[in-house]
């Protein structure tokens, strides 16, 4: 069978590969602690579930506009307004099947052969994968531990060329948990404006910021007209499996993204969208409680990692990932991740799954019960103690 050559350019997402392996071990009777997948142990709040059920019964199961139902578009405008992240109108909101499709749609809309896209490395693997699939050149921007998992304006400036079309930002950052300050963003904005760059600002962890303030780059002078701001319901409302996300972008860009939705999935089911509107417009206390609990888990888990000989871990400013440095362990990170899963029943990802600048790290999602966090820490400590013997 002959596949198109471009299929060789697509990469996989390691978290799902490791999840599949871990689930296979569980089917064999093994007890596995899951730190590999970016999901939470919280269930979707009941008011959202009940709204979806009510909308199903009301017959909201047919086609709807590709850009989204008006009720959700208006709710998304309220979402950004409420958070101080910009004023938008419904025609500047596009709803999609999660956040990931918008990475594909945006890159395909702006980059092709001969173009360049700058993206964070380490970073969400889909960034590089889709850039390559589009036939463009992927230009990694190092996000390094020695810089507190940030990058400088000079780091960015030296990677911009006349062929650069798109800059991808992600903050708080997956996998490191680092973020960007207002002064960082002001410098980035200056470079974007100077070089006429479009910015895809992936802010899906904005509500999971434990330290400092979150500033959306699109609110800075001269940036609204060149920024695509990405959000999802997955993390904020524990709706990963619902596949519901949205972007705010200038109407001209929103129209192009909508065309890609029409030509791919047609629309997101309206009963899901109306449940999303309920999530935004209803009481936010459950969502806030989840975020507070993630901070408590972060403090416990990072402290525990730092007590294990051979591991050092910076406390992440946001997101629900720990990114420990394991360079003192006498095993590379890829082998160590395999060893922890096979011998200790702890599923984690090597940093190399996120790029070339993270080979000394593991990524571990701490959106887990305190019981499992403690169990995982004990297992990791025991496994590394065996290596030192």
Short mmCIF file of C-alpha atoms in Angstrom, two decimals:
data_model
loop_
_atom_site.label_atom_id
_atom_site.label_comp_id
_atom_site.label_asym_id
_atom_site.label_seq_id
_atom_site.Cartn_x
_atom_site.Cartn_y
_atom_site.Cartn_z
CA UNK A 1 0.00 0.00 0.00
CA UNK A 2 1.35 3.41 -0.93
CA UNK A 3 0.71 6.40 1.32
CA UNK A 4 1.30 10.03 0.45
CA UNK A 5 4.85 11.15 1.24
CA UNK A 6 3.60 13.84 3.62
CA UNK A 7 2.39 11.15 6.03
CA UNK A 8 6.06 10.52 6.85
CA UNK A 9 6.24 14.06 8.23
CA UNK A 10 3.61 13.53 10.91
CA UNK A 11 4.81 12.47 14.33
CA UNK A 12 2.91 10.81 17.12
CA UNK A 13 2.09 12.16 20.58
CA UNK A 14 4.03 10.08 23.09
CA UNK A 15 1.58 10.58 25.95
CA UNK A 16 -1.02 8.51 24.11
CA UNK A 17 1.57 5.87 23.18
CA UNK A 18 2.63 5.48 26.82
CA UNK A 19 -1.00 5.56 27.95
CA UNK A 20 -1.78 2.67 25.63
CA UNK A 21 1.16 0.68 26.99
CA UNK A 22 0.17 1.46 30.58
CA UNK A 23 -3.43 0.40 29.92
CA UNK A 24 -2.11 -2.83 28.43
CA UNK A 25 -0.18 -3.53 31.63
CA UNK A 26 -3.32 -2.82 33.66
CA UNK A 27 -5.22 -5.39 31.61
CA UNK A 28 -2.53 -7.88 32.68
CA UNK A 29 -3.32 -7.12 36.31
CA UNK A 30 -0.60 -4.50 37.01
CA UNK A 31 -1.34 -1.48 39.19
CA UNK A 32 -0.18 1.64 37.32
CA UNK A 33 0.11 5.22 38.56
CA UNK A 34 -0.61 7.52 35.63
CA UNK A 35 1.57 10.62 35.36
CA UNK A 36 1.86 10.44 31.56
CA UNK A 37 -1.37 11.93 30.22
CA UNK A 38 -2.45 15.57 30.63
CA UNK A 39 -5.82 14.78 32.15
CA UNK A 40 -7.42 15.26 35.55
CA UNK A 41 -9.06 12.90 38.00
CA UNK A 42 -11.95 15.36 38.45
CA UNK A 43 -15.26 14.65 36.76
CA UNK A 44 -16.95 17.34 34.69
CA UNK A 45 -19.12 19.47 37.02
CA UNK A 46 -22.66 18.10 37.20
CA UNK A 47 -24.37 21.29 35.98
CA UNK A 48 -22.51 20.98 32.67
CA UNK A 49 -23.38 17.30 32.27
CA UNK A 50 -27.03 17.99 33.07
CA UNK A 51 -27.14 20.80 30.50
CA UNK A 52 -25.77 18.51 27.79
CA UNK A 53 -28.41 15.91 28.67
CA UNK A 54 -31.17 18.52 28.59
CA UNK A 55 -30.01 19.81 25.20
CA UNK A 56 -29.87 16.25 23.83
CA UNK A 57 -33.46 15.70 24.91
CA UNK A 58 -34.40 19.06 23.38
CA UNK A 59 -33.18 17.86 19.98
CA UNK A 60 -29.92 19.82 19.73
CA UNK A 61 -28.37 17.03 17.68
CA UNK A 62 -28.37 18.49 14.19
CA UNK A 63 -25.99 20.57 12.09
CA UNK A 64 -25.21 24.09 13.21
CA UNK A 65 -22.97 26.90 11.87
CA UNK A 66 -19.37 25.80 11.44
CA UNK A 67 -18.04 28.71 13.52
CA UNK A 68 -20.26 27.79 16.46
CA UNK A 69 -23.70 28.47 17.88
CA UNK A 70 -24.32 32.10 18.77
CA UNK A 71 -25.04 31.29 22.43
CA UNK A 72 -21.55 29.87 22.89
CA UNK A 73 -19.84 32.57 20.84
CA UNK A 74 -21.45 35.21 23.05
CA UNK A 75 -20.46 33.26 26.17
CA UNK A 76 -16.85 33.09 24.94
CA UNK A 77 -16.84 36.87 24.52
CA UNK A 78 -18.00 37.13 28.14
CA UNK A 79 -15.30 34.64 29.16
CA UNK A 80 -12.50 36.83 27.79
CA UNK A 81 -14.09 40.05 29.04
CA UNK A 82 -14.50 38.67 32.55
CA UNK A 83 -10.85 37.62 32.70
CA UNK A 84 -9.51 40.92 31.37
CA UNK A 85 -8.21 39.19 28.25
CA UNK A 86 -9.77 41.40 25.60
CA UNK A 87 -13.05 42.56 24.09
CA UNK A 88 -14.34 40.42 21.22
CA UNK A 89 -17.52 40.11 19.18
CA UNK A 90 -19.20 36.80 18.22
CA UNK A 91 -17.90 36.98 14.64
CA UNK A 92 -14.36 36.87 16.10
CA UNK A 93 -15.02 33.60 17.98
CA UNK A 94 -14.61 30.19 16.31
CA UNK A 95 -15.55 26.97 18.10
CA UNK A 96 -13.75 23.70 17.39
CA UNK A 97 -13.43 20.10 18.53
CA UNK A 98 -10.93 20.89 21.29
CA UNK A 99 -7.85 23.06 21.13
CA UNK A 100 -5.69 20.77 19.02
CA UNK A 101 -7.56 21.26 15.72
CA UNK A 102 -6.85 24.99 15.89
CA UNK A 103 -3.13 24.28 15.88
CA UNK A 104 -3.67 22.43 12.62
CA UNK A 105 -6.04 25.02 11.16
CA UNK A 106 -3.82 27.98 12.03
CA UNK A 107 -0.61 26.46 10.75
CA UNK A 108 -2.27 25.30 7.53
CA UNK A 109 -3.79 28.76 7.05
CA UNK A 110 -0.52 30.66 7.43
CA UNK A 111 2.41 28.38 6.57
CA UNK A 112 3.44 26.36 3.56
CA UNK A 113 6.55 25.43 1.58
CA UNK A 114 9.23 28.10 1.95
CA UNK A 115 7.68 29.57 5.12
CA UNK A 116 9.01 29.30 8.66
CA UNK A 117 7.20 28.84 11.97
CA UNK A 118 8.83 29.48 15.34
CA UNK A 119 7.58 27.30 18.20
CA UNK A 120 8.65 26.49 21.77
CA UNK A 121 11.02 23.55 22.35
CA UNK A 122 10.33 21.65 24.50
CA UNK A 123 6.72 22.11 23.58
CA UNK A 124 3.49 20.40 22.68
CA UNK A 125 4.56 17.87 19.99
CA UNK A 126 1.75 18.80 17.59
CA UNK A 127 3.36 22.19 16.91
CA UNK A 128 6.38 20.79 15.11
CA UNK A 129 4.48 17.88 13.61
CA UNK A 130 1.90 20.01 11.81
CA UNK A 131 4.46 22.60 10.69
CA UNK A 132 6.37 19.85 8.95
CA UNK A 133 3.17 18.38 7.53
CA UNK A 134 2.35 21.78 6.04
CA UNK A 135 5.68 21.70 4.23
CA UNK A 136 7.08 24.63 6.21
CA UNK A 137 10.31 24.84 8.20
CA UNK A 138 9.98 24.28 11.94
CA UNK A 139 12.24 26.64 13.94
CA UNK A 140 12.57 25.59 17.60
CA UNK A 141 12.82 28.28 20.28
CA UNK A 142 14.66 26.84 23.32
CA UNK A 143 12.77 26.91 26.63
CA UNK A 144 15.57 26.10 29.07
CA UNK A 145 15.72 25.32 32.77
CA UNK A 146 18.65 27.70 33.31
CA UNK A 147 16.39 30.52 32.07
CA UNK A 148 13.58 29.46 34.41
CA UNK A 149 11.85 27.83 31.43
CA UNK A 150 11.47 31.14 29.59
CA UNK A 151 13.14 32.70 26.57
CA UNK A 152 14.51 36.18 25.97
CA UNK A 153 13.68 38.69 23.27
CA UNK A 154 17.16 38.09 21.84
CA UNK A 155 16.47 34.33 21.66
CA UNK A 156 13.41 35.09 19.56
CA UNK A 157 14.91 37.88 17.46
CA UNK A 158 17.82 35.77 16.25
CA UNK A 159 15.39 33.16 14.89
CA UNK A 160 13.16 35.53 12.94
CA UNK A 161 13.85 35.76 9.21
CA UNK A 162 12.06 37.26 6.23
CA UNK A 163 10.39 33.87 5.79
CA UNK A 164 8.90 33.70 9.30
CA UNK A 165 5.11 33.71 9.08
CA UNK A 166 3.92 32.47 12.45
CA UNK A 167 5.08 32.52 16.07
CA UNK A 168 3.56 30.01 18.47
CA UNK A 169 3.50 30.89 22.16
CA UNK A 170 2.32 28.66 24.99
CA UNK A 171 2.04 29.97 28.53
CA UNK A 172 1.66 28.62 31.12
CA UNK A 173 3.80 26.11 29.30
CA UNK A 174 3.39 22.42 28.58
CA UNK A 175 5.60 20.56 29.55
CA UNK A 176 7.67 22.79 31.88
CA UNK A 177 5.03 24.80 33.72
CA UNK A 178 6.95 28.02 32.98
CA UNK A 179 5.18 31.21 31.96
CA UNK A 180 5.86 34.64 30.44
CA UNK A 181 5.83 37.97 32.26
CA UNK A 182 4.29 41.21 31.04
CA UNK A 183 7.75 42.56 30.19
CA UNK A 184 8.53 39.35 28.26
CA UNK A 185 5.32 39.74 26.27
CA UNK A 186 5.91 43.42 25.57
CA UNK A 187 9.30 42.58 24.06
CA UNK A 188 7.78 39.71 22.04
CA UNK A 189 5.01 42.01 20.81
CA UNK A 190 7.57 44.52 19.59
CA UNK A 191 9.32 41.85 17.54
CA UNK A 192 6.01 40.54 16.14
CA UNK A 193 4.91 44.00 15.04
CA UNK A 194 8.31 44.89 13.60
CA UNK A 195 8.37 41.71 11.51
CA UNK A 196 4.65 41.51 10.70
CA UNK A 197 4.23 38.14 12.41
CA UNK A 198 0.97 36.40 13.25
CA UNK A 199 0.99 35.00 16.80
CA UNK A 200 -0.84 31.85 17.84
CA UNK A 201 -1.11 32.26 21.60
CA UNK A 202 -1.91 28.92 23.20
CA UNK A 203 -3.30 29.94 26.61
CA UNK A 204 -5.23 26.81 27.55
CA UNK A 205 -3.58 26.74 31.01
CA UNK A 206 -4.24 30.42 31.77
CA UNK A 207 -6.61 29.52 34.60
CA UNK A 208 -4.03 27.18 36.08
CA UNK A 209 -1.50 29.90 36.95
CA UNK A 210 -0.24 29.51 40.51
CA UNK A 211 2.20 32.43 40.65
CA UNK A 212 2.06 35.93 39.11
CA UNK A 213 -0.52 37.35 36.68
CA UNK A 214 -1.61 36.10 33.30
CA UNK A 215 -1.41 38.67 30.51
CA UNK A 216 -2.88 37.78 27.12
CA UNK A 217 -0.54 39.09 24.44
CA UNK A 218 -3.51 40.11 22.31
CA UNK A 219 -4.32 42.85 24.85
CA UNK A 220 -1.01 44.64 24.23
CA UNK A 221 -0.90 47.63 21.84
CA UNK A 222 -0.78 46.58 18.18
CA UNK A 223 -1.30 42.89 18.90
CA UNK A 224 -5.04 42.32 18.73
CA UNK A 225 -5.06 42.40 14.92
CA UNK A 226 -2.32 39.77 14.66
CA UNK A 227 -3.12 37.40 17.55
CA UNK A 228 -5.10 34.15 17.56
CA UNK A 229 -5.87 33.34 21.19
CA UNK A 230 -6.54 29.67 21.89
CA UNK A 231 -8.64 28.39 24.79
CA UNK A 232 -10.37 25.13 25.65
CA UNK A 233 -12.82 23.72 28.16
CA UNK A 234 -10.59 20.70 28.77
CA UNK A 235 -8.51 21.93 31.69
CA UNK A 236 -10.63 24.72 33.17
CA UNK A 237 -13.79 22.62 33.41
CA UNK A 238 -12.44 19.03 33.39
CA UNK A 239 -13.92 18.42 29.94
CA UNK A 240 -11.03 16.73 28.11
CA UNK A 241 -13.22 14.06 26.54
CA UNK A 242 -15.88 16.51 25.38
CA UNK A 243 -13.51 17.92 22.72
CA UNK A 244 -14.54 21.56 22.92
CA UNK A 245 -12.27 24.54 22.34
CA UNK A 246 -12.37 27.99 20.84
CA UNK A 247 -10.27 30.83 19.52
CA UNK A 248 -10.61 34.58 19.51
CA UNK A 249 -9.17 36.18 16.38
CA UNK A 250 -9.77 39.09 14.01
CA UNK A 251 -12.80 38.44 11.80
CA UNK A 252 -10.65 38.00 8.68
CA UNK A 253 -8.69 35.19 10.34
CA UNK A 254 -11.79 33.71 11.99
CA UNK A 255 -13.37 33.36 8.54
CA UNK A 256 -10.41 31.35 7.23
CA UNK A 257 -10.39 29.06 10.27
CA UNK A 258 -14.12 28.52 9.82
CA UNK A 259 -13.54 27.47 6.21
CA UNK A 260 -11.17 24.77 7.42
CA UNK A 261 -13.75 23.52 9.93
CA UNK A 262 -16.41 23.40 7.21
CA UNK A 263 -14.07 21.34 5.05
CA UNK A 264 -13.07 18.93 7.84
CA UNK A 265 -15.62 18.27 10.60
CA UNK A 266 -18.52 20.58 9.60
CA UNK A 267 -19.28 21.66 13.17
CA UNK A 268 -19.11 20.74 16.84
CA UNK A 269 -22.37 19.10 18.03
CA UNK A 270 -24.68 21.85 19.31
CA UNK A 271 -25.61 20.03 22.54
CA UNK A 272 -21.91 20.05 23.48
CA UNK A 273 -21.58 23.74 22.62
CA UNK A 274 -24.61 24.70 24.70
CA UNK A 275 -23.20 22.77 27.65
CA UNK A 276 -20.02 24.79 27.15
CA UNK A 277 -22.00 28.02 27.31
CA UNK A 278 -23.50 26.79 30.58
CA UNK A 279 -19.99 26.14 31.93
CA UNK A 280 -18.91 29.71 31.22
CA UNK A 281 -22.05 31.50 32.37
CA UNK A 282 -22.85 29.48 35.50
CA UNK A 283 -21.20 29.67 38.91
CA UNK A 284 -17.40 29.19 38.67
CA UNK A 285 -16.77 27.94 42.21
CA UNK A 286 -16.20 24.31 41.20
CA UNK A 287 -13.65 25.30 38.59
CA UNK A 288 -11.85 27.58 41.05
CA UNK A 289 -11.78 24.81 43.64
CA UNK A 290 -10.14 22.48 41.11
CA UNK A 291 -7.42 25.06 40.37
CA UNK A 292 -6.77 25.55 44.09
CA UNK A 293 -6.47 21.81 44.55
CA UNK A 294 -3.98 21.58 41.68
CA UNK A 295 -1.77 24.09 43.50
CA UNK A 296 -1.93 22.01 46.67
CA UNK A 297 -0.99 18.91 44.66
CA UNK A 298 1.83 20.79 42.93
CA UNK A 299 3.37 21.78 46.25
CA UNK A 300 3.15 18.25 47.61
CA UNK A 301 4.43 16.51 44.49
CA UNK A 302 7.32 18.85 43.69
CA UNK A 303 8.47 18.77 47.31
CA UNK A 304 8.39 14.97 47.21
CA UNK A 305 10.35 14.80 43.96
CA UNK A 306 13.06 17.03 45.39
CA UNK A 307 13.50 14.65 48.33
CA UNK A 308 14.44 11.79 46.00
CA UNK A 309 18.22 11.49 45.45
CA UNK A 310 19.11 12.09 41.81
CA UNK A 311 16.07 14.27 41.04
CA UNK A 312 15.75 18.05 41.13
CA UNK A 313 12.55 19.83 40.17
CA UNK A 314 11.67 23.49 39.83
CA UNK A 315 8.22 24.42 41.05
CA UNK A 316 6.08 25.19 37.98
CA UNK A 317 4.38 28.58 37.84
CA UNK A 318 1.36 27.09 36.10
CA UNK A 319 -0.21 24.10 34.30
CA UNK A 320 -0.34 20.72 36.05
CA UNK A 321 3.01 19.28 35.04
CA UNK A 322 6.23 18.71 36.95
CA UNK A 323 9.35 18.67 34.78
CA UNK A 324 12.06 17.14 36.97
CA UNK A 325 15.70 17.12 35.95
CA UNK A 326 16.99 13.52 36.12
CA UNK A 327 20.50 14.08 34.74
CA UNK A 328 22.07 12.74 37.94
CA UNK A 329 20.42 9.36 37.44
CA UNK A 330 22.75 6.89 35.73
CA UNK A 331 20.29 6.26 32.92
CA UNK A 332 19.03 8.50 30.13
CA UNK A 333 15.53 9.90 30.44
CA UNK A 334 14.03 7.64 27.75
CA UNK A 335 15.34 4.49 29.44
CA UNK A 336 14.38 5.82 32.85
CA UNK A 337 10.77 6.37 31.76
CA UNK A 338 10.64 2.78 30.47
CA UNK A 339 12.25 1.50 33.66
CA UNK A 340 9.78 3.30 35.92
CA UNK A 341 6.82 1.92 33.99
CA UNK A 342 8.08 -1.65 33.68
CA UNK A 343 9.60 -2.07 37.14
CA UNK A 344 7.68 0.37 39.33
CA UNK A 345 4.34 0.79 37.63
CA UNK A 346 4.75 4.56 37.19
CA UNK A 347 3.91 5.98 33.78
CA UNK A 348 5.84 9.16 32.88
CA UNK A 349 7.16 10.74 29.69
CA UNK A 350 10.77 11.50 28.75
CA UNK A 351 11.42 15.15 28.02
CA UNK A 352 12.64 14.23 24.55
CA UNK A 353 9.01 13.53 23.63
CA UNK A 354 8.60 17.31 23.62
CA UNK A 355 11.68 18.36 21.67
CA UNK A 356 15.45 18.35 21.44
CA UNK A 357 16.08 20.70 24.38
CA UNK A 358 14.63 18.53 27.14
CA UNK A 359 16.65 15.32 27.09
CA UNK A 360 17.55 15.57 30.80
CA UNK A 361 13.96 15.71 32.03
CA UNK A 362 10.81 13.72 32.63
CA UNK A 363 7.31 15.15 32.39
CA UNK A 364 4.83 14.11 35.06
CA UNK A 365 1.22 15.25 35.30
CA UNK A 366 0.22 15.83 38.93
CA UNK A 367 -3.51 16.19 38.22
CA UNK A 368 -4.01 13.06 40.25
CA UNK A 369 -5.30 12.09 43.68
CA UNK A 370 -3.06 12.78 46.66
CA UNK A 371 -3.09 9.03 47.32
CA UNK A 372 -1.72 8.29 43.85
CA UNK A 373 0.80 11.13 44.05
CA UNK A 374 2.16 9.69 47.29
CA UNK A 375 2.14 6.15 45.88
CA UNK A 376 3.97 7.32 42.76
CA UNK A 377 6.63 9.17 44.74
CA UNK A 378 7.25 6.11 46.92
CA UNK A 379 7.59 3.90 43.85
CA UNK A 380 9.96 6.29 42.09
CA UNK A 381 12.13 6.58 45.20
CA UNK A 382 12.26 2.81 45.55
CA UNK A 383 13.08 2.25 41.88
CA UNK A 384 15.92 4.77 41.90
CA UNK A 385 17.29 3.34 45.15
CA UNK A 386 17.61 -0.02 43.38
CA UNK A 387 19.60 1.61 40.59
CA UNK A 388 22.11 3.02 43.08
CA UNK A 389 22.87 -0.39 44.62
#
